[in-house]
Short mmCIF file of C-alpha atoms (C1' of nucleotides) in Angstrom, two decimals:
data_model
loop_
_atom_site.label_atom_id
_atom_site.label_comp_id
_atom_site.label_asym_id
_atom_site.label_seq_id
_atom_site.Cartn_x
_atom_site.Cartn_y
_atom_site.Cartn_z
CA MET A 1 78.83 -47.46 -90.85
CA TYR A 2 79.42 -43.77 -90.30
CA PRO A 3 80.71 -42.33 -93.57
CA GLU A 4 83.67 -40.00 -93.26
CA PHE A 5 82.69 -38.09 -96.35
CA ALA A 6 80.05 -38.24 -99.00
CA PRO A 7 79.62 -37.11 -102.58
CA ARG A 8 78.78 -33.45 -102.78
CA HIS A 9 75.49 -33.92 -104.53
CA GLN A 10 74.07 -35.83 -101.59
CA LYS A 11 72.21 -33.13 -99.76
CA ILE A 12 69.74 -33.32 -96.95
CA ILE A 13 66.94 -31.06 -95.86
CA PHE A 14 65.41 -31.57 -92.46
CA VAL A 15 61.74 -30.69 -92.36
CA THR A 16 60.62 -30.36 -88.79
CA GLY A 17 58.04 -28.67 -86.61
CA SER A 18 55.42 -29.73 -84.14
CA THR A 19 52.77 -32.35 -84.57
CA ALA A 20 49.86 -31.21 -86.76
CA SER A 21 51.81 -28.34 -88.28
CA GLY A 22 51.58 -29.59 -91.85
CA LYS A 23 55.29 -30.36 -92.18
CA SER A 24 54.70 -33.72 -93.88
CA GLN A 25 52.61 -32.13 -96.60
CA TRP A 26 55.21 -29.48 -97.13
CA ALA A 27 57.94 -32.11 -97.33
CA ILE A 28 56.01 -34.06 -99.94
CA GLU A 29 55.54 -30.95 -102.04
CA LEU A 30 59.24 -30.22 -101.80
CA ALA A 31 60.25 -33.79 -102.58
CA LYS A 32 58.13 -33.69 -105.70
CA LYS A 33 59.46 -30.31 -106.72
CA TYR A 34 63.10 -31.32 -106.35
CA ASN A 35 62.61 -34.93 -107.33
CA GLY A 36 63.92 -36.15 -104.00
CA SER A 37 62.93 -38.68 -101.34
CA ILE A 38 61.30 -38.55 -97.95
CA VAL A 39 62.97 -40.13 -94.94
CA ASN A 40 61.24 -40.53 -91.61
CA ILE A 41 62.67 -39.11 -88.41
CA ASP A 42 59.51 -39.37 -86.30
CA SER A 43 59.97 -41.71 -83.36
CA ILE A 44 56.56 -43.36 -83.68
CA GLN A 45 56.19 -43.59 -87.44
CA PHE A 46 59.05 -46.10 -87.50
CA TYR A 47 56.77 -48.79 -86.15
CA GLU A 48 54.92 -51.31 -88.18
CA LYS A 49 51.17 -51.32 -87.51
CA LEU A 50 51.14 -47.90 -85.89
CA ILE A 51 49.66 -46.14 -88.87
CA ILE A 52 46.55 -44.23 -87.92
CA GLY A 53 47.67 -42.96 -84.52
CA SER A 54 51.11 -41.91 -85.74
CA ALA A 55 49.67 -40.02 -88.72
CA ALA A 56 51.94 -42.03 -91.00
CA PRO A 57 51.93 -41.27 -94.72
CA THR A 58 49.22 -42.90 -96.81
CA GLU A 59 49.83 -45.59 -99.41
CA ILE A 60 49.11 -43.09 -102.16
CA GLU A 61 51.67 -40.67 -100.81
CA LYS A 62 54.22 -43.45 -100.62
CA ILE A 63 53.61 -44.39 -104.25
CA GLN A 64 53.86 -40.83 -105.46
CA THR A 65 57.13 -40.07 -103.67
CA PRO A 66 59.78 -42.46 -102.38
CA HIS A 67 59.39 -42.82 -98.60
CA TYR A 68 61.93 -44.56 -96.37
CA LEU A 69 62.10 -45.75 -92.78
CA TYR A 70 58.35 -45.69 -92.31
CA ASN A 71 56.43 -48.35 -90.40
CA TYR A 72 59.08 -51.05 -90.63
CA VAL A 73 59.98 -51.89 -87.01
CA PRO A 74 57.85 -54.82 -85.85
CA ALA A 75 56.67 -55.28 -82.28
CA PRO A 76 57.94 -56.00 -79.73
CA ASN A 77 61.14 -54.38 -81.01
CA GLU A 78 61.74 -50.88 -79.79
CA MET A 79 63.46 -48.17 -81.73
CA THR A 80 66.26 -46.10 -80.25
CA ALA A 81 68.11 -43.07 -81.50
CA GLY A 82 71.20 -45.19 -82.02
CA GLU A 83 69.30 -47.79 -83.99
CA PHE A 84 67.85 -45.03 -86.10
CA LEU A 85 71.31 -43.76 -86.96
CA ARG A 86 72.40 -47.23 -88.05
CA ASP A 87 69.30 -47.61 -90.21
CA PHE A 88 69.77 -44.18 -91.67
CA TYR A 89 73.37 -44.79 -92.73
CA LYS A 90 72.43 -48.17 -94.09
CA LEU A 91 69.83 -46.40 -96.19
CA LEU A 92 72.49 -44.07 -97.58
CA GLU A 93 74.27 -47.09 -99.07
CA ARG A 94 71.38 -47.75 -101.40
CA LYS A 95 72.32 -47.10 -104.97
CA ASP A 96 68.80 -46.15 -106.03
CA LEU A 97 68.34 -43.46 -103.41
CA GLN A 98 67.10 -40.23 -104.94
CA PHE A 99 68.59 -37.09 -103.44
CA PRO A 100 67.91 -34.60 -102.01
CA LEU A 101 66.62 -36.32 -98.92
CA PHE A 102 63.81 -34.63 -97.04
CA VAL A 103 64.17 -35.93 -93.51
CA VAL A 104 60.81 -35.32 -91.90
CA GLY A 105 59.69 -35.50 -88.28
CA GLY A 106 59.14 -33.65 -85.04
CA THR A 107 61.40 -35.72 -82.81
CA GLY A 108 64.06 -33.19 -81.86
CA PHE A 109 66.14 -35.75 -80.06
CA TYR A 110 66.55 -37.88 -83.17
CA ILE A 111 67.33 -34.86 -85.32
CA GLN A 112 70.04 -33.90 -82.87
CA ALA A 113 71.34 -37.47 -82.88
CA LEU A 114 71.62 -37.48 -86.66
CA GLU A 115 73.04 -34.00 -86.90
CA LYS A 116 75.56 -34.09 -84.06
CA GLY A 117 76.03 -37.81 -83.64
CA MET A 118 75.73 -39.80 -80.45
CA TYR A 119 78.20 -40.67 -77.73
CA ASN A 120 80.32 -43.44 -79.02
CA ILE A 121 79.58 -46.42 -76.82
CA PRO A 122 78.49 -49.93 -77.64
CA GLU A 123 75.02 -51.09 -76.85
CA VAL A 124 74.49 -52.11 -73.25
CA SER A 125 73.44 -55.73 -72.82
CA GLN A 126 69.78 -56.50 -72.24
CA GLU A 127 70.74 -58.40 -69.10
CA LEU A 128 72.38 -55.41 -67.46
CA LYS A 129 69.56 -53.08 -68.50
CA GLN A 130 67.00 -55.45 -67.08
CA GLN A 131 68.98 -55.93 -63.91
CA ILE A 132 69.24 -52.20 -63.24
CA GLU A 133 65.59 -51.67 -64.03
CA ASN A 134 64.65 -54.43 -61.60
CA GLU A 135 66.86 -52.96 -58.90
CA ILE A 136 65.22 -49.59 -59.24
CA THR A 137 61.68 -50.93 -59.08
CA LYS A 138 62.60 -53.19 -56.19
CA PHE A 139 64.71 -50.89 -54.02
CA GLY A 140 63.47 -47.50 -55.20
CA ASN A 141 65.13 -44.53 -56.79
CA GLU A 142 67.10 -43.47 -53.77
CA LYS A 143 69.46 -46.43 -53.67
CA ALA A 144 70.19 -46.14 -57.37
CA TYR A 145 70.55 -42.39 -57.07
CA ASN A 146 73.05 -42.77 -54.25
CA GLU A 147 75.12 -45.17 -56.31
CA LEU A 148 75.12 -42.64 -59.12
CA ILE A 149 76.01 -39.62 -56.97
CA GLU A 150 78.81 -41.46 -55.24
CA PHE A 151 80.29 -42.31 -58.62
CA ASP A 152 79.52 -38.97 -60.25
CA PRO A 153 78.95 -36.18 -57.73
CA GLU A 154 78.52 -33.68 -60.56
CA SER A 155 75.52 -35.49 -61.98
CA LYS A 156 72.59 -33.20 -62.64
CA ILE A 157 70.05 -35.99 -62.92
CA HIS A 158 67.10 -35.52 -60.58
CA ILE A 159 66.40 -38.24 -58.05
CA ASN A 160 62.90 -38.75 -59.46
CA ASP A 161 64.11 -39.29 -63.00
CA ALA A 162 64.41 -43.04 -62.70
CA TYR A 163 64.90 -43.47 -66.40
CA ARG A 164 67.96 -41.25 -66.61
CA ILE A 165 69.40 -42.62 -63.37
CA GLY A 166 69.06 -46.10 -64.84
CA ARG A 167 70.80 -45.11 -68.04
CA ALA A 168 73.65 -43.44 -66.16
CA LEU A 169 74.11 -46.59 -64.08
CA GLU A 170 74.20 -48.69 -67.22
CA ILE A 171 77.06 -46.53 -68.48
CA LYS A 172 78.79 -46.70 -65.13
CA ARG A 173 78.61 -50.45 -64.74
CA ALA A 174 79.24 -51.35 -68.36
CA PHE A 175 81.99 -48.86 -69.18
CA GLY A 176 83.03 -47.25 -65.90
CA LYS A 177 82.34 -43.77 -67.23
CA THR A 178 80.21 -40.86 -66.17
CA MET A 179 77.85 -39.16 -68.57
CA PHE A 180 80.08 -36.12 -68.36
CA GLN A 181 83.13 -38.16 -69.41
CA LEU A 182 81.19 -39.49 -72.38
CA LYS A 183 80.26 -35.97 -73.28
CA SER A 184 83.79 -34.60 -73.13
CA ASP A 185 85.21 -37.59 -75.02
CA PHE A 186 82.59 -36.93 -77.62
CA GLU A 187 83.29 -33.23 -77.86
CA LYS A 188 87.04 -33.81 -78.15
CA ASN A 189 86.71 -36.11 -81.07
CA ASN A 190 83.34 -36.24 -82.71
CA LYS A 191 83.48 -38.40 -85.79
CA PHE A 192 79.82 -39.04 -85.86
CA ASN A 193 78.21 -35.80 -86.85
CA LEU A 194 76.39 -35.60 -90.15
CA LYS A 195 78.91 -35.24 -92.95
CA LEU A 196 76.46 -34.52 -95.74
CA PRO A 197 75.52 -30.91 -96.38
CA TYR A 198 72.17 -30.13 -94.85
CA LEU A 199 69.64 -27.42 -94.22
CA LYS A 200 66.95 -27.35 -91.55
CA ILE A 201 63.53 -25.90 -92.13
CA GLY A 202 60.41 -26.12 -90.03
CA LYS A 203 56.80 -25.19 -89.57
CA LEU A 204 55.68 -23.24 -86.55
CA LEU A 205 51.99 -22.42 -86.27
CA ASN A 206 50.23 -20.49 -83.54
CA LYS A 207 48.43 -22.37 -80.84
CA GLU A 208 44.90 -21.59 -81.99
CA ILE A 209 45.49 -23.03 -85.45
CA LEU A 210 47.29 -26.04 -84.01
CA PHE A 211 44.40 -26.68 -81.67
CA LYS A 212 42.01 -26.66 -84.60
CA ASN A 213 44.26 -29.01 -86.56
CA VAL A 214 44.68 -31.34 -83.61
CA THR A 215 40.94 -31.44 -82.95
CA ALA A 216 40.17 -32.29 -86.56
CA ARG A 217 42.90 -34.85 -86.81
CA THR A 218 42.01 -36.60 -83.56
CA HIS A 219 38.44 -36.93 -84.73
CA LYS A 220 39.69 -38.29 -88.02
CA MET A 221 41.97 -40.83 -86.35
CA LEU A 222 39.21 -42.16 -84.16
CA SER A 223 36.77 -42.53 -87.02
CA ALA A 224 39.49 -44.08 -89.17
CA GLY A 225 39.77 -46.90 -86.63
CA LEU A 226 42.44 -45.95 -84.11
CA ILE A 227 40.83 -48.18 -81.51
CA GLN A 228 40.75 -51.10 -83.92
CA GLU A 229 44.42 -50.48 -84.64
CA VAL A 230 45.35 -50.86 -80.98
CA GLU A 231 43.08 -53.75 -80.00
CA PRO A 232 45.01 -56.57 -81.70
CA LEU A 233 48.27 -55.22 -80.30
CA LEU A 234 46.88 -55.37 -76.79
CA ASN A 235 45.62 -58.86 -77.45
CA GLN A 236 49.19 -59.82 -78.24
CA GLY A 237 50.14 -58.65 -74.75
CA LEU A 238 51.94 -55.54 -75.94
CA HIS A 239 50.53 -53.16 -73.34
CA GLN A 240 54.06 -52.45 -72.10
CA TRP A 241 55.44 -51.80 -75.57
CA ALA A 242 57.08 -48.36 -75.53
CA PRO A 243 55.28 -46.81 -78.51
CA LEU A 244 51.93 -47.68 -76.97
CA GLN A 245 52.80 -45.21 -74.21
CA SER A 246 52.79 -42.40 -76.74
CA VAL A 247 50.20 -39.72 -77.34
CA GLY A 248 46.95 -41.14 -78.64
CA TYR A 249 47.95 -44.76 -78.26
CA PHE A 250 48.26 -44.41 -74.50
CA GLU A 251 44.74 -43.03 -74.21
CA VAL A 252 43.28 -45.77 -76.37
CA VAL A 253 45.04 -48.39 -74.22
CA GLN A 254 43.54 -46.75 -71.15
CA TYR A 255 40.11 -46.96 -72.70
CA LEU A 256 40.52 -50.57 -73.80
CA GLN A 257 41.64 -51.48 -70.29
CA ASN A 258 38.51 -49.83 -68.90
CA LYS A 259 40.52 -47.15 -67.18
CA MET A 260 38.89 -44.36 -69.16
CA PRO A 261 35.34 -43.89 -70.41
CA LYS A 262 34.98 -43.74 -74.14
CA GLU A 263 33.43 -40.29 -74.08
CA ASN A 264 36.66 -38.85 -72.67
CA LEU A 265 38.91 -40.39 -75.28
CA ASN A 266 38.69 -37.63 -77.85
CA ALA A 267 39.30 -34.79 -75.39
CA GLU A 268 42.13 -36.63 -73.63
CA ILE A 269 43.96 -37.26 -76.87
CA ILE A 270 43.60 -33.64 -77.92
CA GLN A 271 44.95 -32.52 -74.57
CA SER A 272 47.97 -34.84 -74.68
CA THR A 273 48.70 -33.79 -78.22
CA MET A 274 48.72 -30.13 -77.22
CA GLN A 275 51.09 -30.98 -74.38
CA LEU A 276 53.33 -32.77 -76.82
CA ILE A 277 53.35 -29.73 -79.08
CA LYS A 278 54.41 -27.58 -76.17
CA LYS A 279 57.32 -29.90 -75.39
CA GLN A 280 58.36 -29.97 -79.02
CA LYS A 281 58.40 -26.19 -79.12
CA THR A 282 60.55 -26.07 -76.02
CA TRP A 283 62.98 -28.46 -77.65
CA PHE A 284 63.18 -26.44 -80.88
CA LYS A 285 64.02 -23.27 -78.96
CA ARG A 286 67.52 -24.59 -78.36
CA ASP A 287 68.18 -24.72 -82.11
CA ASP A 288 68.47 -21.32 -83.72
CA THR A 289 69.63 -22.66 -87.07
CA ILE A 290 66.22 -23.83 -88.25
CA LEU A 291 64.50 -21.68 -90.87
CA TRP A 292 60.95 -21.34 -89.60
CA SER A 293 57.86 -20.87 -91.65
CA ASP A 294 54.33 -20.39 -90.40
CA GLU A 295 51.01 -20.56 -92.19
CA SER A 296 52.00 -17.72 -94.50
CA VAL A 297 52.77 -18.74 -98.06
CA LEU A 298 55.16 -15.82 -98.41
CA ILE A 299 57.64 -17.07 -95.85
CA GLU A 300 57.34 -20.55 -97.25
CA LYS A 301 58.35 -19.23 -100.66
CA GLN A 302 61.29 -17.34 -99.18
CA ILE A 303 62.49 -20.51 -97.57
CA GLU A 304 62.12 -22.38 -100.82
CA GLN A 305 64.40 -19.81 -102.44
CA LYS A 306 66.98 -20.65 -99.81
CA ILE A 307 66.51 -24.31 -100.59
CA ASP A 308 67.18 -23.53 -104.26
CA LEU A 309 70.40 -21.78 -103.35
CA PHE A 310 71.45 -24.54 -101.02
CA LEU A 311 70.81 -27.27 -103.57
CA ASN A 312 72.57 -25.42 -106.35
CA GLU A 313 75.69 -24.42 -104.54
CA SER A 314 78.57 -26.83 -104.95
CA LYS A 315 80.85 -25.99 -102.08
CA ILE A 316 83.91 -27.90 -100.97
"C1'" G B 1 6.24 -27.07 -48.60
"C1'" G B 2 9.27 -30.70 -45.18
"C1'" C B 3 13.77 -33.62 -44.25
"C1'" C B 4 18.89 -34.86 -45.57
"C1'" G B 5 23.24 -33.78 -48.19
"C1'" G B 6 26.50 -30.48 -50.99
"C1'" G B 7 28.25 -25.14 -52.66
"C1'" U B 8 36.53 -24.24 -51.01
"C1'" A B 9 42.05 -22.55 -57.11
"C1'" G B 10 39.84 -23.35 -64.34
"C1'" C B 11 38.08 -28.93 -62.95
"C1'" U B 12 37.60 -33.09 -59.10
"C1'" C B 13 37.91 -32.74 -54.19
"C1'" A B 14 40.97 -32.60 -48.76
"C1'" G B 15 40.62 -29.48 -44.70
"C1'" U B 16 41.73 -33.08 -37.93
"C1'" U B 17 38.75 -30.85 -31.23
"C1'" G B 18 37.47 -22.84 -34.32
"C1'" G B 19 43.92 -20.02 -35.06
"C1'" U B 20 42.14 -16.27 -42.26
"C1'" A B 21 43.60 -22.80 -46.65
"C1'" G B 22 45.98 -27.55 -49.65
"C1'" A B 23 46.37 -32.10 -53.07
"C1'" G B 24 45.66 -34.28 -57.95
"C1'" C B 25 44.51 -32.78 -62.80
"C1'" A B 26 44.46 -28.65 -66.18
"C1'" G B 27 47.32 -24.09 -67.38
"C1'" A B 28 52.35 -21.58 -67.69
"C1'" G B 29 57.71 -22.13 -67.97
"C1'" G B 30 62.00 -25.37 -68.26
"C1'" A B 31 65.50 -29.76 -68.72
"C1'" C B 32 66.80 -33.48 -72.11
"C1'" U B 33 72.74 -37.99 -75.90
"C1'" G B 34 70.42 -45.04 -77.10
"C1'" A B 35 61.99 -45.57 -74.25
"C1'" A B 36 62.27 -39.02 -76.47
"C1'" A B 37 54.79 -38.81 -78.84
"C1'" A B 38 59.02 -41.06 -73.32
"C1'" U B 39 61.01 -39.31 -68.63
"C1'" C B 40 61.79 -35.44 -65.20
"C1'" C B 41 61.88 -30.35 -62.76
"C1'" U B 42 59.70 -25.43 -61.34
"C1'" U B 43 55.12 -22.77 -60.62
"C1'" G B 44 48.84 -22.56 -56.37
"C1'" U B 45 45.95 -15.21 -52.82
"C1'" G B 46 41.37 -18.28 -53.95
"C1'" U B 47 35.06 -12.38 -51.99
"C1'" C B 48 36.46 -20.93 -48.63
"C1'" G B 49 27.97 -19.29 -52.15
"C1'" G B 50 25.84 -14.16 -49.87
"C1'" C B 51 24.60 -11.45 -45.45
"C1'" G B 52 24.35 -11.20 -40.29
"C1'" G B 53 25.80 -13.19 -35.37
"C1'" U B 54 28.92 -15.78 -31.35
"C1'" U B 55 34.33 -15.41 -30.42
"C1'" C B 56 40.57 -12.32 -29.10
"C1'" A B 57 40.14 -15.49 -33.64
"C1'" A B 58 35.30 -18.89 -38.24
"C1'" A B 59 36.03 -22.39 -44.40
"C1'" U B 60 35.21 -24.66 -39.54
"C1'" C B 61 29.89 -22.91 -34.48
"C1'" C B 62 24.68 -20.31 -34.81
"C1'" G B 63 20.84 -17.73 -37.77
"C1'" U B 64 19.14 -16.39 -42.41
"C1'" C B 65 18.95 -16.07 -47.63
"C1'" U B 66 20.51 -18.33 -52.19
"C1'" U B 67 21.77 -22.44 -55.31
"C1'" C B 68 22.50 -27.74 -56.86
"C1'" G B 69 21.41 -32.94 -55.79
"C1'" G B 70 18.37 -36.81 -53.29
"C1'" C B 71 14.22 -38.38 -50.51
"C1'" C B 72 9.21 -37.34 -48.48
"C1'" A B 73 4.72 -34.71 -49.25
#
RNA sequence: GGCCGGGUAGCUCAGUUGGUAGAGCAGAGGACUGAAAAUCCUUGUGUCGGCGGUUCAAAUCCGUCUUCGGCCA
């Protein structure tokens, strides 16, 4: 599943950046220019039927350039970083795949997962996951936190972070390991990092421009039928479905459940989107290997020269 | 014009029998290895509408002015 090596002509370019930065457009231009393909690495655009609110590519765009891993996960399935890796490597086996691959998305966690690999542990059973989740809701964080700290006194997880406590307990009970042990095992022998040559580029716009983009795009989503996109999903009882907790979808669910007046919807979505952008920026700060462009065409061109070099070099 | 409420952090509001203020949200910063567009952490000095007064001490009591609601003329 994880290839140990790959032919040298198989090159990858990550195109990242915050929401509403124009990275998808840029990626499409590049894919056309270099006759490559687009691969999704946005955590919401994986899902079937989440088209408008996730700003997924249009049908026309998909016809013009090969797009992969978009809108294919049906509800109530939920995507995970690990599942994404499996799907990605399965995609690489396709004979008709046109390289270079432009892997596009703003989900830093997934980019990291693909680039560095993930801790090598099997999937935890649904039963155990459910059991731990139930315990935490029933007995509260403290009991779970105490179990964790007793087992792993070094744990840095905050007592309020029920999600991470739960995950750490899953690892403890299923494999008897601490998160730190997983990490050091992983660092000693990481077979799962990305073996193909790759380059990372991104779009970083200033806040004022992003706010304008977000405002325009939120308006567009709502008039394109975002509410109508969510309604049938709610009718199927999917209000707990993870992607419906995401920016834009969450607010529409609130509205449809009469927890928010319609006149607030637009502003609330804009606000959440700006908060998301802020978190994405914070994530990207940890990675100083991304070549950043802004709204200036000049820098974009300079980066494209680097892409030329990267694609032409035949190292190894 | 009269009566009753309100005017406290950018917003919505708490402030017990007077001891110079605090929550949520927003904003700012950060963490992050299988939900990640999620989850979590850190961060609150503001003429307590103005001016007088009572008091050792007033957002809190009194007077007055101002302003926004509502009701009655």
